[in-house]
Amino acid sequence: MRKGVAAVEKRISYLFQLAHLCITSKDVDKDMCRYHVRNLKRISKKNVIRLHPDIKRKLCKHCDLLLYAGITAKVRVSKRPQRAINVQCIECKSVKKYPCTNPEYKLWIEKCQDGKE
Amino acid sequence: MYSPLNPEITEEARKFGLQAVKDDFVTNFLISTLPEKRIRQGELENLEYFKQNLDNKRTRKRTPKNFNRKSLTSRERRKLKLFDIPKEGHKFETYLPMHELWKEYMRETLGLTDKTKTFDQYNCESILKADFHGCFLTVSKSCCPSYIATTGIVIMETKNTFKIITKQNQVKCIPKRNSVFMFEIDGHYLTLYGNNFCCQPVLRSTHKFKPKKYVAL
């Protein structure tokens, strides 16, 4: 592992928790959430750290919001034109599609872990 | 369609010798210039339709350019006014859970949770790469006497300033130059010299800090 990466990874996870706080608290503050997520993305780019896909799936690519089902995101299931789960950001209306055509699809990370075991 | 001009203007125009343009100007111009064949075929009637359209203009719906681009441009970001913190309407209590999270984060980075390790000066290098959103700072020394003894939780950090919310629900913007900050964890007091700290929070994680001379304030 490279030197000093552990400190930056902690910082990234801390910023992610802060973004969660901004949305789940009583006063929903979407601007602060975007501020923290934007810092998160810039730090990971600057230090060349690959984010876990679970983190990436919760962030909107266009407007940097935390996608929280019900509060900031619309989760819908579609049959046509493709069987998929669609997650739409309420603010910027950009869509993330997760198609379920192949039930045996595995992410790269999951394949690695299975291979090691 | 248009209201007539003021009578004063028409009087002055008459002095210069100007005359008002008649509505039939376009048809007369076309009759004089177009060849006879085209007039016989009835092109004048078609051209009248185009003449009227200049006034009744339909605006097209402009679709936003490059909507499928992955991130916002800086112009769009400025329009949304995302990172402007309003001066009123924020309460100190909403940021207390942020402070609790920050304490746990700081204990992990400094190594205070490991009971085997002792708290040395050498642990403090990790502070340079750490995040300060949610820290309870106080200004202990500064060149400007009005900044001294302001305390509060850090909301935002920029290249040259800290934005702090005080217990009286006020948002204050304190520059880093020529001021010394202090914060406390578990009984340990740590000082930050603002002069050496002027850097964007994101770039601080890779920045190599040069040793600067300390000038007593």
Tab-separated table of C-alpha atoms in Angstrom, chain B:
chain	number	residue	atom	x	y	z
B	1	MET	CA	-49.934	46.916	-33.499
B	2	TYR	CA	-47.715	49.795	-32.568
B	3	SER	CA	-48.837	52.969	-30.813
B	4	PRO	CA	-48.189	56.203	-32.710
B	5	LEU	CA	-45.215	58.433	-31.869
B	6	ASN	CA	-45.504	61.652	-29.843
B	7	PRO	CA	-46.642	64.716	-31.823
B	8	GLU	CA	-43.456	66.568	-30.826
B	9	ILE	CA	-41.311	64.012	-32.575
B	10	THR	CA	-43.352	64.170	-35.766
B	11	GLU	CA	-43.033	67.980	-35.814
B	12	GLU	CA	-39.277	67.805	-35.515
B	13	ALA	CA	-39.122	65.155	-38.196
B	14	ARG	CA	-41.028	67.413	-40.545
B	15	LYS	CA	-38.434	70.157	-40.051
B	16	PHE	CA	-35.661	67.808	-41.188
B	17	GLY	CA	-37.727	66.720	-44.141
B	18	LEU	CA	-38.285	63.150	-43.003
B	19	GLN	CA	-41.447	61.352	-43.909
B	20	ALA	CA	-43.142	58.477	-42.232
B	21	VAL	CA	-42.748	55.090	-43.888
B	22	LYS	CA	-46.004	53.824	-45.238
B	23	ASP	CA	-47.242	50.317	-44.688
B	24	ASP	CA	-47.305	49.789	-48.432
B	25	PHE	CA	-43.569	50.408	-48.666
B	26	VAL	CA	-42.651	46.747	-48.964
B	27	THR	CA	-45.236	45.939	-51.630
B	28	ASN	CA	-44.277	49.010	-53.677
B	29	PHE	CA	-40.605	48.081	-53.430
B	30	LEU	CA	-41.327	44.563	-54.577
B	31	ILE	CA	-43.503	45.728	-57.460
B	32	SER	CA	-40.749	48.029	-58.670
B	33	THR	CA	-37.916	45.504	-58.389
B	34	LEU	CA	-39.372	42.090	-59.134
B	35	PRO	CA	-39.759	41.019	-62.758
B	36	GLU	CA	-43.287	40.918	-64.080
B	37	LYS	CA	-43.498	37.170	-64.458
B	38	ARG	CA	-43.200	36.505	-60.733
B	39	ILE	CA	-45.877	39.069	-59.881
B	40	ARG	CA	-48.285	37.481	-62.319
B	41	GLN	CA	-47.727	34.061	-60.749
B	42	GLY	CA	-48.948	35.423	-57.444
B	43	GLU	CA	-45.782	35.638	-55.451
B	44	LEU	CA	-46.807	38.898	-53.772
B	45	GLU	CA	-49.433	37.104	-51.756
B	46	ASN	CA	-46.886	34.609	-50.471
B	47	LEU	CA	-44.518	37.379	-49.508
B	48	GLU	CA	-47.180	39.153	-47.473
B	49	TYR	CA	-47.355	36.119	-45.218
B	50	PHE	CA	-43.623	36.393	-44.569
B	51	LYS	CA	-43.928	40.127	-43.913
B	52	GLN	CA	-46.350	39.590	-41.086
B	53	ASN	CA	-44.263	36.894	-39.500
B	54	LEU	CA	-41.519	39.325	-38.560
B	55	ASP	CA	-43.718	40.748	-35.831
B	56	ASN	CA	-45.274	37.573	-34.532
B	57	LYS	CA	-42.173	35.649	-33.737
B	58	ARG	CA	-42.456	32.220	-32.183
B	59	THR	CA	-39.688	31.429	-29.729
B	60	ARG	CA	-38.364	27.918	-29.922
B	61	LYS	CA	-37.950	25.858	-26.800
B	62	ARG	CA	-34.252	25.742	-26.113
B	63	THR	CA	-33.186	22.397	-24.800
B	64	PRO	CA	-30.231	22.673	-22.402
B	65	LYS	CA	-27.028	21.975	-24.225
B	66	ASN	CA	-25.170	18.806	-23.386
B	67	PHE	CA	-27.487	17.703	-20.630
B	68	ASN	CA	-25.906	14.287	-20.690
B	69	ARG	CA	-22.596	15.713	-19.584
B	70	LYS	CA	-21.606	14.058	-16.359
B	71	SER	CA	-20.993	17.009	-14.041
B	72	LEU	CA	-22.265	20.551	-13.610
B	73	THR	CA	-20.373	23.373	-15.287
B	74	SER	CA	-19.151	26.220	-13.147
B	75	ARG	CA	-21.762	28.531	-14.675
B	76	GLU	CA	-24.561	26.252	-13.655
B	77	ARG	CA	-23.081	25.938	-10.220
B	78	ARG	CA	-23.000	29.681	-9.822
B	79	LYS	CA	-26.627	29.906	-10.867
B	80	LEU	CA	-27.715	27.403	-8.282
B	81	LYS	CA	-25.701	29.302	-5.646
B	82	LEU	CA	-24.817	26.112	-3.923
B	83	PHE	CA	-22.007	27.067	-1.631
B	84	ASP	CA	-23.203	30.439	-0.401
B	85	ILE	CA	-24.070	30.161	3.235
B	86	PRO	CA	-26.804	32.562	4.278
B	87	LYS	CA	-25.915	34.752	7.222
B	88	GLU	CA	-29.145	34.175	9.096
B	89	GLY	CA	-31.351	31.220	9.653
B	90	HIS	CA	-28.717	28.772	10.842
B	91	LYS	CA	-28.781	27.368	14.334
B	92	PHE	CA	-25.857	26.214	16.387
B	93	GLU	CA	-27.768	23.146	17.585
B	94	THR	CA	-28.063	21.633	14.130
B	95	TYR	CA	-24.280	21.340	13.898
B	96	LEU	CA	-23.695	19.623	17.233
B	97	PRO	CA	-24.010	16.048	15.877
B	98	MET	CA	-21.430	17.020	13.272
B	99	HIS	CA	-19.076	17.930	16.094
B	100	GLU	CA	-19.602	14.570	17.794
B	101	LEU	CA	-18.711	12.743	14.582
B	102	TRP	CA	-15.630	14.895	14.187
B	103	LYS	CA	-14.395	14.004	17.663
B	104	GLU	CA	-14.467	10.306	16.891
B	105	TYR	CA	-12.759	10.876	13.560
B	106	MET	CA	-10.019	12.930	15.212
B	107	ARG	CA	-9.409	10.334	17.883
B	108	GLU	CA	-8.803	7.702	15.237
B	109	THR	CA	-6.412	9.846	13.212
B	110	LEU	CA	-4.353	10.925	16.199
B	111	GLY	CA	-4.248	7.434	17.636
B	112	LEU	CA	-5.913	8.263	20.931
B	113	THR	CA	-8.103	5.151	20.836
B	114	ASP	CA	-5.034	2.883	20.902
B	115	LYS	CA	-4.143	2.644	24.552
B	116	THR	CA	-0.763	1.133	23.753
B	117	LYS	CA	0.497	4.248	21.989
B	118	THR	CA	1.295	7.487	23.759
B	119	PHE	CA	0.358	10.880	22.420
B	120	ASP	CA	3.549	12.334	20.940
B	121	GLN	CA	4.298	15.341	18.867
B	122	TYR	CA	4.949	13.070	15.917
B	123	ASN	CA	1.337	12.130	15.632
B	124	CYS	CA	0.513	15.694	14.760
B	125	GLU	CA	1.650	15.346	11.150
B	126	SER	CA	-1.578	13.544	10.414
B	127	ILE	CA	-3.467	16.721	11.319
B	128	LEU	CA	-2.151	18.356	8.184
B	129	LYS	CA	-4.054	15.888	6.039
B	130	ALA	CA	-7.141	15.850	8.189
B	131	ASP	CA	-10.513	17.444	7.733
B	132	PHE	CA	-11.727	20.309	9.903
B	133	HIS	CA	-15.414	20.432	9.113
B	134	GLY	CA	-17.100	20.151	12.476
B	135	CYS	CA	-14.180	21.287	14.610
B	136	PHE	CA	-14.760	23.563	17.579
B	137	LEU	CA	-12.149	26.256	17.003
B	138	THR	CA	-11.167	29.309	19.002
B	139	VAL	CA	-9.022	32.182	17.834
B	140	SER	CA	-6.325	32.691	20.443
B	141	LYS	CA	-4.119	35.288	18.765
B	142	SER	CA	-4.521	37.523	15.769
B	143	CYS	CA	-3.416	40.843	14.335
B	144	CYS	CA	-6.950	42.147	14.307
B	145	PRO	CA	-8.240	42.409	17.892
B	146	SER	CA	-11.896	41.955	17.002
B	147	TYR	CA	-11.322	38.354	15.899
B	148	ILE	CA	-9.809	37.215	19.179
B	149	ALA	CA	-11.874	34.879	21.373
B	150	THR	CA	-14.427	33.962	18.734
B	151	THR	CA	-15.358	30.323	19.119
B	152	GLY	CA	-17.542	28.071	17.068
B	153	ILE	CA	-17.994	25.078	14.820
B	154	VAL	CA	-16.422	25.134	11.371
B	155	ILE	CA	-18.995	24.929	8.593
B	156	MET	CA	-16.846	25.623	5.570
B	157	GLU	CA	-13.171	25.908	4.835
B	158	THR	CA	-11.712	27.819	1.907
B	159	LYS	CA	-8.220	28.697	0.762
B	160	ASN	CA	-7.831	31.695	3.042
B	161	THR	CA	-10.672	31.588	5.566
B	162	PHE	CA	-12.634	29.550	8.048
B	163	LYS	CA	-16.375	29.988	8.236
B	164	ILE	CA	-17.545	29.512	11.796
B	165	ILE	CA	-20.954	29.470	13.436
B	166	THR	CA	-20.970	30.811	16.969
B	167	LYS	CA	-23.258	29.959	19.872
B	168	GLN	CA	-25.241	33.122	19.182
B	169	ASN	CA	-26.223	31.623	15.783
B	170	GLN	CA	-23.958	33.983	13.864
B	171	VAL	CA	-21.889	32.932	10.876
B	172	LYS	CA	-18.446	34.522	10.950
B	173	CYS	CA	-15.771	34.433	8.284
B	174	ILE	CA	-12.273	34.515	9.802
B	175	PRO	CA	-9.143	34.774	7.626
B	176	LYS	CA	-6.304	32.380	8.252
B	177	ARG	CA	-3.507	34.882	7.717
B	178	ASN	CA	-1.998	36.386	10.823
B	179	SER	CA	-4.035	34.443	13.315
B	180	VAL	CA	-3.542	31.453	15.543
B	181	PHE	CA	-6.251	28.884	16.206
B	182	MET	CA	-6.668	26.379	18.995
B	183	PHE	CA	-8.817	23.325	19.588
B	184	GLU	CA	-9.168	20.649	22.204
B	185	ILE	CA	-9.546	16.864	22.191
B	186	ASP	CA	-9.760	14.748	25.333
B	187	GLY	CA	-7.773	17.210	27.384
B	188	HIS	CA	-5.063	17.798	24.737
B	189	TYR	CA	-4.787	21.331	23.403
B	190	LEU	CA	-3.513	21.795	19.841
B	191	THR	CA	-2.598	25.020	18.066
B	192	LEU	CA	-2.759	25.811	14.365
B	193	TYR	CA	-0.692	28.617	12.928
B	194	GLY	CA	-2.856	30.162	10.275
B	195	ASN	CA	-0.052	31.667	8.191
B	196	ASN	CA	1.310	28.262	7.256
B	197	PHE	CA	-2.120	26.811	6.715
B	198	CYS	CA	-3.388	28.820	3.761
B	199	CYS	CA	-4.390	26.060	1.387
B	200	GLN	CA	-7.558	24.610	-0.061
B	201	PRO	CA	-8.809	21.774	2.128
B	202	VAL	CA	-8.837	19.319	-0.762
B	203	LEU	CA	-5.280	20.089	-1.860
B	204	ARG	CA	-3.978	19.883	1.677
B	205	SER	CA	-4.036	16.094	1.508
B	206	THR	CA	-1.178	16.087	-1.015
B	207	HIS	CA	0.499	19.398	-0.236
B	208	LYS	CA	4.050	19.474	1.076
B	209	PHE	CA	4.297	22.234	3.614
B	210	LYS	CA	7.472	24.279	3.698
B	211	PRO	CA	8.764	25.408	7.064
B	212	LYS	CA	7.965	29.086	7.502
B	213	LYS	CA	9.418	31.455	10.055
B	214	TYR	CA	7.121	32.231	12.910
B	215	VAL	CA	6.526	35.926	13.525
B	216	ALA	CA	5.105	36.690	16.945
B	217	LEU	CA	1.812	38.533	16.772
